[in-house]
């Protein structure tokens, strides 16, 4: 996997996919500064670990989930190194049988593909179909990182700026405190 060793500030000068351009437009409209690293597709947390060393910050895990009936959708942001157990999130949200949502729903509501999802794509969920859920430990850091519509770039911004972005695009997060399965003996 190739990672450009340069850490950029601001949007790229070359043409990008429309979703990525729309995210940069919104960040500029809101005057939210960010740093950016460009790289080959980073579709796994292992890829993201390599990007972290260039970006200078942790990359969070973003999981697109739904209920069994596929009528309620959730975007979970959590620490990238923390294992995920659906039973903990289901219990805290008061819903049963959460599972990974189909790629078609991700495309329909967030205009992205698996491996590229982040809170930045909530810009495209104008009907409010996706509920953002943030695991509290993620808020311990000063910055949060994510892909801007496609996993060939990663942006890092101040935590407060990302939360302001999410609110500006019409989403209010739910905060949860998911136990770490490694500490409960379930990992």
PDB file of C-alpha atoms in Angstrom:
ATOM      1  CA  UNK A   1       0.000   0.000   0.000  1.00  0.00           C
ATOM      2  CA  UNK A   2       1.389   3.375  -1.023  1.00  0.00           C
ATOM      3  CA  UNK A   3       1.011   6.315   1.375  1.00  0.00           C
ATOM      4  CA  UNK A   4       2.077   9.795   0.260  1.00  0.00           C
ATOM      5  CA  UNK A   5       4.425  10.908   3.068  1.00  0.00           C
ATOM      6  CA  UNK A   6       3.285  14.533   2.741  1.00  0.00           C
ATOM      7  CA  UNK A   7       0.733  15.833   5.237  1.00  0.00           C
ATOM      8  CA  UNK A   8      -1.378  18.421   3.429  1.00  0.00           C
ATOM      9  CA  UNK A   9      -3.585  21.172   4.785  1.00  0.00           C
ATOM     10  CA  UNK A  10      -6.813  21.800   2.946  1.00  0.00           C
ATOM     11  CA  UNK A  11      -8.435  20.226  -0.062  1.00  0.00           C
ATOM     12  CA  UNK A  12      -6.467  18.613  -2.892  1.00  0.00           C
ATOM     13  CA  UNK A  13      -5.757  20.587  -6.048  1.00  0.00           C
ATOM     14  CA  UNK A  14      -6.597  17.690  -8.378  1.00  0.00           C
ATOM     15  CA  UNK A  15     -10.138  16.626  -9.338  1.00  0.00           C
ATOM     16  CA  UNK A  16     -11.759  14.137  -6.939  1.00  0.00           C
ATOM     17  CA  UNK A  17     -15.034  12.210  -6.918  1.00  0.00           C
ATOM     18  CA  UNK A  18     -18.144  14.395  -6.424  1.00  0.00           C
ATOM     19  CA  UNK A  19     -18.763  13.092  -2.892  1.00  0.00           C
ATOM     20  CA  UNK A  20     -15.257  14.034  -1.791  1.00  0.00           C
ATOM     21  CA  UNK A  21     -15.543  17.469  -3.409  1.00  0.00           C
ATOM     22  CA  UNK A  22     -18.878  18.047  -1.629  1.00  0.00           C
ATOM     23  CA  UNK A  23     -17.313  17.212   1.736  1.00  0.00           C
ATOM     24  CA  UNK A  24     -14.422  19.628   1.115  1.00  0.00           C
ATOM     25  CA  UNK A  25     -16.956  22.287   0.086  1.00  0.00           C
ATOM     26  CA  UNK A  26     -18.872  21.823   3.352  1.00  0.00           C
ATOM     27  CA  UNK A  27     -15.703  21.898   5.455  1.00  0.00           C
ATOM     28  CA  UNK A  28     -14.686  25.143   3.742  1.00  0.00           C
ATOM     29  CA  UNK A  29     -18.177  26.624   4.176  1.00  0.00           C
ATOM     30  CA  UNK A  30     -17.942  25.885   7.912  1.00  0.00           C
ATOM     31  CA  UNK A  31     -14.319  27.144   8.082  1.00  0.00           C
ATOM     32  CA  UNK A  32     -13.158  23.830   9.531  1.00  0.00           C
ATOM     33  CA  UNK A  33      -9.402  23.308   9.154  1.00  0.00           C
ATOM     34  CA  UNK A  34      -8.013  19.824   8.629  1.00  0.00           C
ATOM     35  CA  UNK A  35      -4.878  17.988   7.644  1.00  0.00           C
ATOM     36  CA  UNK A  36      -4.932  15.340   4.926  1.00  0.00           C
ATOM     37  CA  UNK A  37      -2.916  12.312   3.878  1.00  0.00           C
ATOM     38  CA  UNK A  38      -3.453  10.697   0.467  1.00  0.00           C
ATOM     39  CA  UNK A  39      -2.904   6.975  -0.033  1.00  0.00           C
ATOM     40  CA  UNK A  40      -4.052   3.861  -1.868  1.00  0.00           C
ATOM     41  CA  UNK A  41      -7.445   2.465  -0.808  1.00  0.00           C
ATOM     42  CA  UNK A  42      -7.353   1.860   2.945  1.00  0.00           C
ATOM     43  CA  UNK A  43     -10.145  -0.585   3.557  1.00  0.00           C
ATOM     44  CA  UNK A  44      -8.949  -2.224   6.776  1.00  0.00           C
ATOM     45  CA  UNK A  45      -7.880  -1.046  10.206  1.00  0.00           C
ATOM     46  CA  UNK A  46      -4.431  -2.511   9.437  1.00  0.00           C
ATOM     47  CA  UNK A  47      -4.123  -0.085   6.513  1.00  0.00           C
ATOM     48  CA  UNK A  48      -5.248   2.731   8.789  1.00  0.00           C
ATOM     49  CA  UNK A  49      -2.537   1.925  11.325  1.00  0.00           C
ATOM     50  CA  UNK A  50       0.067   2.654   8.662  1.00  0.00           C
ATOM     51  CA  UNK A  51      -1.680   5.911   7.755  1.00  0.00           C
ATOM     52  CA  UNK A  52      -1.801   6.960  11.431  1.00  0.00           C
ATOM     53  CA  UNK A  53       1.993   7.094  11.547  1.00  0.00           C
ATOM     54  CA  UNK A  54       2.038   9.646   8.696  1.00  0.00           C
ATOM     55  CA  UNK A  55      -1.098  11.561   9.733  1.00  0.00           C
ATOM     56  CA  UNK A  56       0.043  11.897  13.327  1.00  0.00           C
ATOM     57  CA  UNK A  57      -3.222  10.839  14.915  1.00  0.00           C
ATOM     58  CA  UNK A  58      -5.428   7.863  15.606  1.00  0.00           C
ATOM     59  CA  UNK A  59      -8.028   6.824  13.038  1.00  0.00           C
ATOM     60  CA  UNK A  60     -11.362   5.741  14.439  1.00  0.00           C
ATOM     61  CA  UNK A  61     -13.379   2.723  13.415  1.00  0.00           C
ATOM     62  CA  UNK A  62     -16.647   3.569  11.603  1.00  0.00           C
ATOM     63  CA  UNK A  63     -19.267   0.823  11.414  1.00  0.00           C
ATOM     64  CA  UNK A  64     -22.526   1.089   9.445  1.00  0.00           C
ATOM     65  CA  UNK A  65     -25.161  -0.990  11.225  1.00  0.00           C
ATOM     66  CA  UNK A  66     -28.886  -1.688  11.077  1.00  0.00           C
ATOM     67  CA  UNK A  67     -31.621  -3.498  12.951  1.00  0.00           C
ATOM     68  CA  UNK A  68     -32.920  -6.848  11.734  1.00  0.00           C
ATOM     69  CA  UNK A  69     -35.774  -5.253   9.802  1.00  0.00           C
ATOM     70  CA  UNK A  70     -33.328  -2.883   8.056  1.00  0.00           C
ATOM     71  CA  UNK A  71     -35.480   0.083   9.054  1.00  0.00           C
ATOM     72  CA  UNK A  72     -33.100   1.757  11.536  1.00  0.00           C
ATOM     73  CA  UNK A  73     -29.527   2.621  10.570  1.00  0.00           C
ATOM     74  CA  UNK A  74     -26.601   3.590  12.754  1.00  0.00           C
ATOM     75  CA  UNK A  75     -23.111   4.873  12.091  1.00  0.00           C
ATOM     76  CA  UNK A  76     -20.941   3.898  15.049  1.00  0.00           C
ATOM     77  CA  UNK A  77     -17.678   5.731  15.647  1.00  0.00           C
ATOM     78  CA  UNK A  78     -15.351   4.022  18.108  1.00  0.00           C
ATOM     79  CA  UNK A  79     -11.629   3.709  18.853  1.00  0.00           C
ATOM     80  CA  UNK A  80      -9.932   1.875  15.995  1.00  0.00           C
ATOM     81  CA  UNK A  81      -8.159  -0.648  18.189  1.00  0.00           C
ATOM     82  CA  UNK A  82     -11.220  -1.605  20.250  1.00  0.00           C
ATOM     83  CA  UNK A  83     -13.018  -4.846  19.327  1.00  0.00           C
ATOM     84  CA  UNK A  84     -16.729  -4.481  18.576  1.00  0.00           C
ATOM     85  CA  UNK A  85     -19.455  -6.676  20.091  1.00  0.00           C
ATOM     86  CA  UNK A  86     -22.969  -5.963  18.833  1.00  0.00           C
ATOM     87  CA  UNK A  87     -24.656  -7.084  22.065  1.00  0.00           C
ATOM     88  CA  UNK A  88     -23.211  -4.142  24.007  1.00  0.00           C
ATOM     89  CA  UNK A  89     -24.372  -1.564  21.504  1.00  0.00           C
ATOM     90  CA  UNK A  90     -27.778  -3.212  21.029  1.00  0.00           C
ATOM     91  CA  UNK A  91     -28.353  -3.099  24.788  1.00  0.00           C
ATOM     92  CA  UNK A  92     -27.384   0.569  25.093  1.00  0.00           C
ATOM     93  CA  UNK A  93     -29.522   1.602  22.121  1.00  0.00           C
ATOM     94  CA  UNK A  94     -32.468  -0.524  23.217  1.00  0.00           C
ATOM     95  CA  UNK A  95     -32.727  -2.411  19.949  1.00  0.00           C
ATOM     96  CA  UNK A  96     -32.224  -6.048  19.177  1.00  0.00           C
ATOM     97  CA  UNK A  97     -30.093  -7.868  16.685  1.00  0.00           C
ATOM     98  CA  UNK A  98     -27.911  -5.157  15.196  1.00  0.00           C
ATOM     99  CA  UNK A  99     -25.829  -6.287  12.263  1.00  0.00           C
ATOM    100  CA  UNK A 100     -23.768  -4.751   9.498  1.00  0.00           C
ATOM    101  CA  UNK A 101     -25.987  -2.928   7.013  1.00  0.00           C
ATOM    102  CA  UNK A 102     -25.922  -3.821   3.338  1.00  0.00           C
ATOM    103  CA  UNK A 103     -23.663  -1.864   1.020  1.00  0.00           C
ATOM    104  CA  UNK A 104     -26.727  -0.721  -0.920  1.00  0.00           C
ATOM    105  CA  UNK A 105     -28.058   1.113   2.130  1.00  0.00           C
ATOM    106  CA  UNK A 106     -24.661   2.731   2.679  1.00  0.00           C
ATOM    107  CA  UNK A 107     -24.666   3.942  -0.918  1.00  0.00           C
ATOM    108  CA  UNK A 108     -28.285   5.139  -0.713  1.00  0.00           C
ATOM    109  CA  UNK A 109     -27.995   7.106   2.526  1.00  0.00           C
ATOM    110  CA  UNK A 110     -24.311   8.059   2.754  1.00  0.00           C
ATOM    111  CA  UNK A 111     -23.200   7.917  -0.910  1.00  0.00           C
ATOM    112  CA  UNK A 112     -20.149   5.806  -0.126  1.00  0.00           C
ATOM    113  CA  UNK A 113     -18.901   2.222  -0.129  1.00  0.00           C
ATOM    114  CA  UNK A 114     -17.757  -0.176   2.610  1.00  0.00           C
ATOM    115  CA  UNK A 115     -14.300   0.727   3.872  1.00  0.00           C
ATOM    116  CA  UNK A 116     -14.817   4.419   3.130  1.00  0.00           C
ATOM    117  CA  UNK A 117     -17.577   5.399   5.563  1.00  0.00           C
ATOM    118  CA  UNK A 118     -17.098   8.125   8.178  1.00  0.00           C
ATOM    119  CA  UNK A 119     -19.172  10.807   9.872  1.00  0.00           C
ATOM    120  CA  UNK A 120     -18.249  13.166   7.035  1.00  0.00           C
ATOM    121  CA  UNK A 121     -20.706  11.328   4.756  1.00  0.00           C
ATOM    122  CA  UNK A 122     -23.622  12.306   7.006  1.00  0.00           C
ATOM    123  CA  UNK A 123     -23.705  15.351   4.731  1.00  0.00           C
ATOM    124  CA  UNK A 124     -25.589  13.185   2.224  1.00  0.00           C
ATOM    125  CA  UNK A 125     -28.169  11.850   4.709  1.00  0.00           C
ATOM    126  CA  UNK A 126     -30.540  14.774   4.205  1.00  0.00           C
ATOM    127  CA  UNK A 127     -33.568  12.745   5.347  1.00  0.00           C
ATOM    128  CA  UNK A 128     -31.953  11.812   8.676  1.00  0.00           C
ATOM    129  CA  UNK A 129     -32.151   8.049   8.149  1.00  0.00           C
ATOM    130  CA  UNK A 130     -28.799   7.370   9.868  1.00  0.00           C
ATOM    131  CA  UNK A 131     -28.247   7.912  13.586  1.00  0.00           C
ATOM    132  CA  UNK A 132     -24.673   8.756  14.546  1.00  0.00           C
ATOM    133  CA  UNK A 133     -23.474   6.889  17.633  1.00  0.00           C
ATOM    134  CA  UNK A 134     -20.178   7.795  19.297  1.00  0.00           C
ATOM    135  CA  UNK A 135     -18.374   5.588  21.797  1.00  0.00           C
ATOM    136  CA  UNK A 136     -17.324   7.912  24.662  1.00  0.00           C
ATOM    137  CA  UNK A 137     -13.642   6.848  24.786  1.00  0.00           C
ATOM    138  CA  UNK A 138     -13.246   8.260  21.259  1.00  0.00           C
ATOM    139  CA  UNK A 139     -13.787  11.726  22.723  1.00  0.00           C
ATOM    140  CA  UNK A 140     -10.709  11.448  24.968  1.00  0.00           C
ATOM    141  CA  UNK A 141      -8.430  12.625  22.158  1.00  0.00           C
ATOM    142  CA  UNK A 142      -8.186  16.134  20.750  1.00  0.00           C
ATOM    143  CA  UNK A 143      -8.579  15.008  17.126  1.00  0.00           C
ATOM    144  CA  UNK A 144     -10.710  12.602  15.097  1.00  0.00           C
ATOM    145  CA  UNK A 145      -9.868  11.257  11.650  1.00  0.00           C
ATOM    146  CA  UNK A 146     -11.928   9.811   8.826  1.00  0.00           C
ATOM    147  CA  UNK A 147     -12.182   9.330   5.085  1.00  0.00           C
ATOM    148  CA  UNK A 148     -13.829  12.070   2.974  1.00  0.00           C
ATOM    149  CA  UNK A 149     -16.218   9.967   0.902  1.00  0.00           C
ATOM    150  CA  UNK A 150     -13.578   7.534  -0.356  1.00  0.00           C
ATOM    151  CA  UNK A 151     -10.781   5.661   1.387  1.00  0.00           C
ATOM    152  CA  UNK A 152      -7.965   7.161  -0.697  1.00  0.00           C
ATOM    153  CA  UNK A 153      -7.534  10.135   1.656  1.00  0.00           C
ATOM    154  CA  UNK A 154      -7.786  10.508   5.405  1.00  0.00           C
ATOM    155  CA  UNK A 155      -8.562  13.783   7.148  1.00  0.00           C
ATOM    156  CA  UNK A 156      -7.701  14.725  10.714  1.00  0.00           C
ATOM    157  CA  UNK A 157      -9.526  17.553  12.474  1.00  0.00           C
ATOM    158  CA  UNK A 158     -10.174  18.781  15.962  1.00  0.00           C
ATOM    159  CA  UNK A 159     -12.811  16.753  17.785  1.00  0.00           C
ATOM    160  CA  UNK A 160     -14.954  19.862  18.359  1.00  0.00           C
ATOM    161  CA  UNK A 161     -14.810  20.737  14.663  1.00  0.00           C
ATOM    162  CA  UNK A 162     -16.058  17.299  13.641  1.00  0.00           C
ATOM    163  CA  UNK A 163     -18.900  17.516  16.165  1.00  0.00           C
ATOM    164  CA  UNK A 164     -19.794  20.982  14.826  1.00  0.00           C
ATOM    165  CA  UNK A 165     -19.744  19.576  11.261  1.00  0.00           C
ATOM    166  CA  UNK A 166     -22.095  16.743  12.249  1.00  0.00           C
ATOM    167  CA  UNK A 167     -24.522  19.200  13.870  1.00  0.00           C
ATOM    168  CA  UNK A 168     -24.308  21.527  10.851  1.00  0.00           C
ATOM    169  CA  UNK A 169     -25.401  18.711   8.523  1.00  0.00           C
ATOM    170  CA  UNK A 170     -28.407  17.960  10.732  1.00  0.00           C
ATOM    171  CA  UNK A 171     -27.275  15.099  12.949  1.00  0.00           C
ATOM    172  CA  UNK A 172     -27.140  14.907  16.727  1.00  0.00           C
ATOM    173  CA  UNK A 173     -25.027  12.049  18.033  1.00  0.00           C
ATOM    174  CA  UNK A 174     -26.016   9.557  20.667  1.00  0.00           C
ATOM    175  CA  UNK A 175     -23.172   8.815  23.073  1.00  0.00           C
ATOM    176  CA  UNK A 176     -22.571   5.324  24.409  1.00  0.00           C
ATOM    177  CA  UNK A 177     -19.891   3.777  26.595  1.00  0.00           C
ATOM    178  CA  UNK A 178     -19.126   0.369  25.122  1.00  0.00           C
ATOM    179  CA  UNK A 179     -17.181  -2.038  27.325  1.00  0.00           C
ATOM    180  CA  UNK A 180     -13.914  -3.298  25.892  1.00  0.00           C
ATOM    181  CA  UNK A 181     -14.369  -7.058  25.285  1.00  0.00           C
ATOM    182  CA  UNK A 182     -10.662  -7.553  26.023  1.00  0.00           C
ATOM    183  CA  UNK A 183     -11.325  -6.341  29.572  1.00  0.00           C
ATOM    184  CA  UNK A 184     -14.393  -8.531  30.050  1.00  0.00           C
ATOM    185  CA  UNK A 185     -12.637 -11.680  28.788  1.00  0.00           C
ATOM    186  CA  UNK A 186     -14.745 -11.882  25.597  1.00  0.00           C
ATOM    187  CA  UNK A 187     -12.249 -10.723  22.978  1.00  0.00           C
TER     188      UNK A 187
END
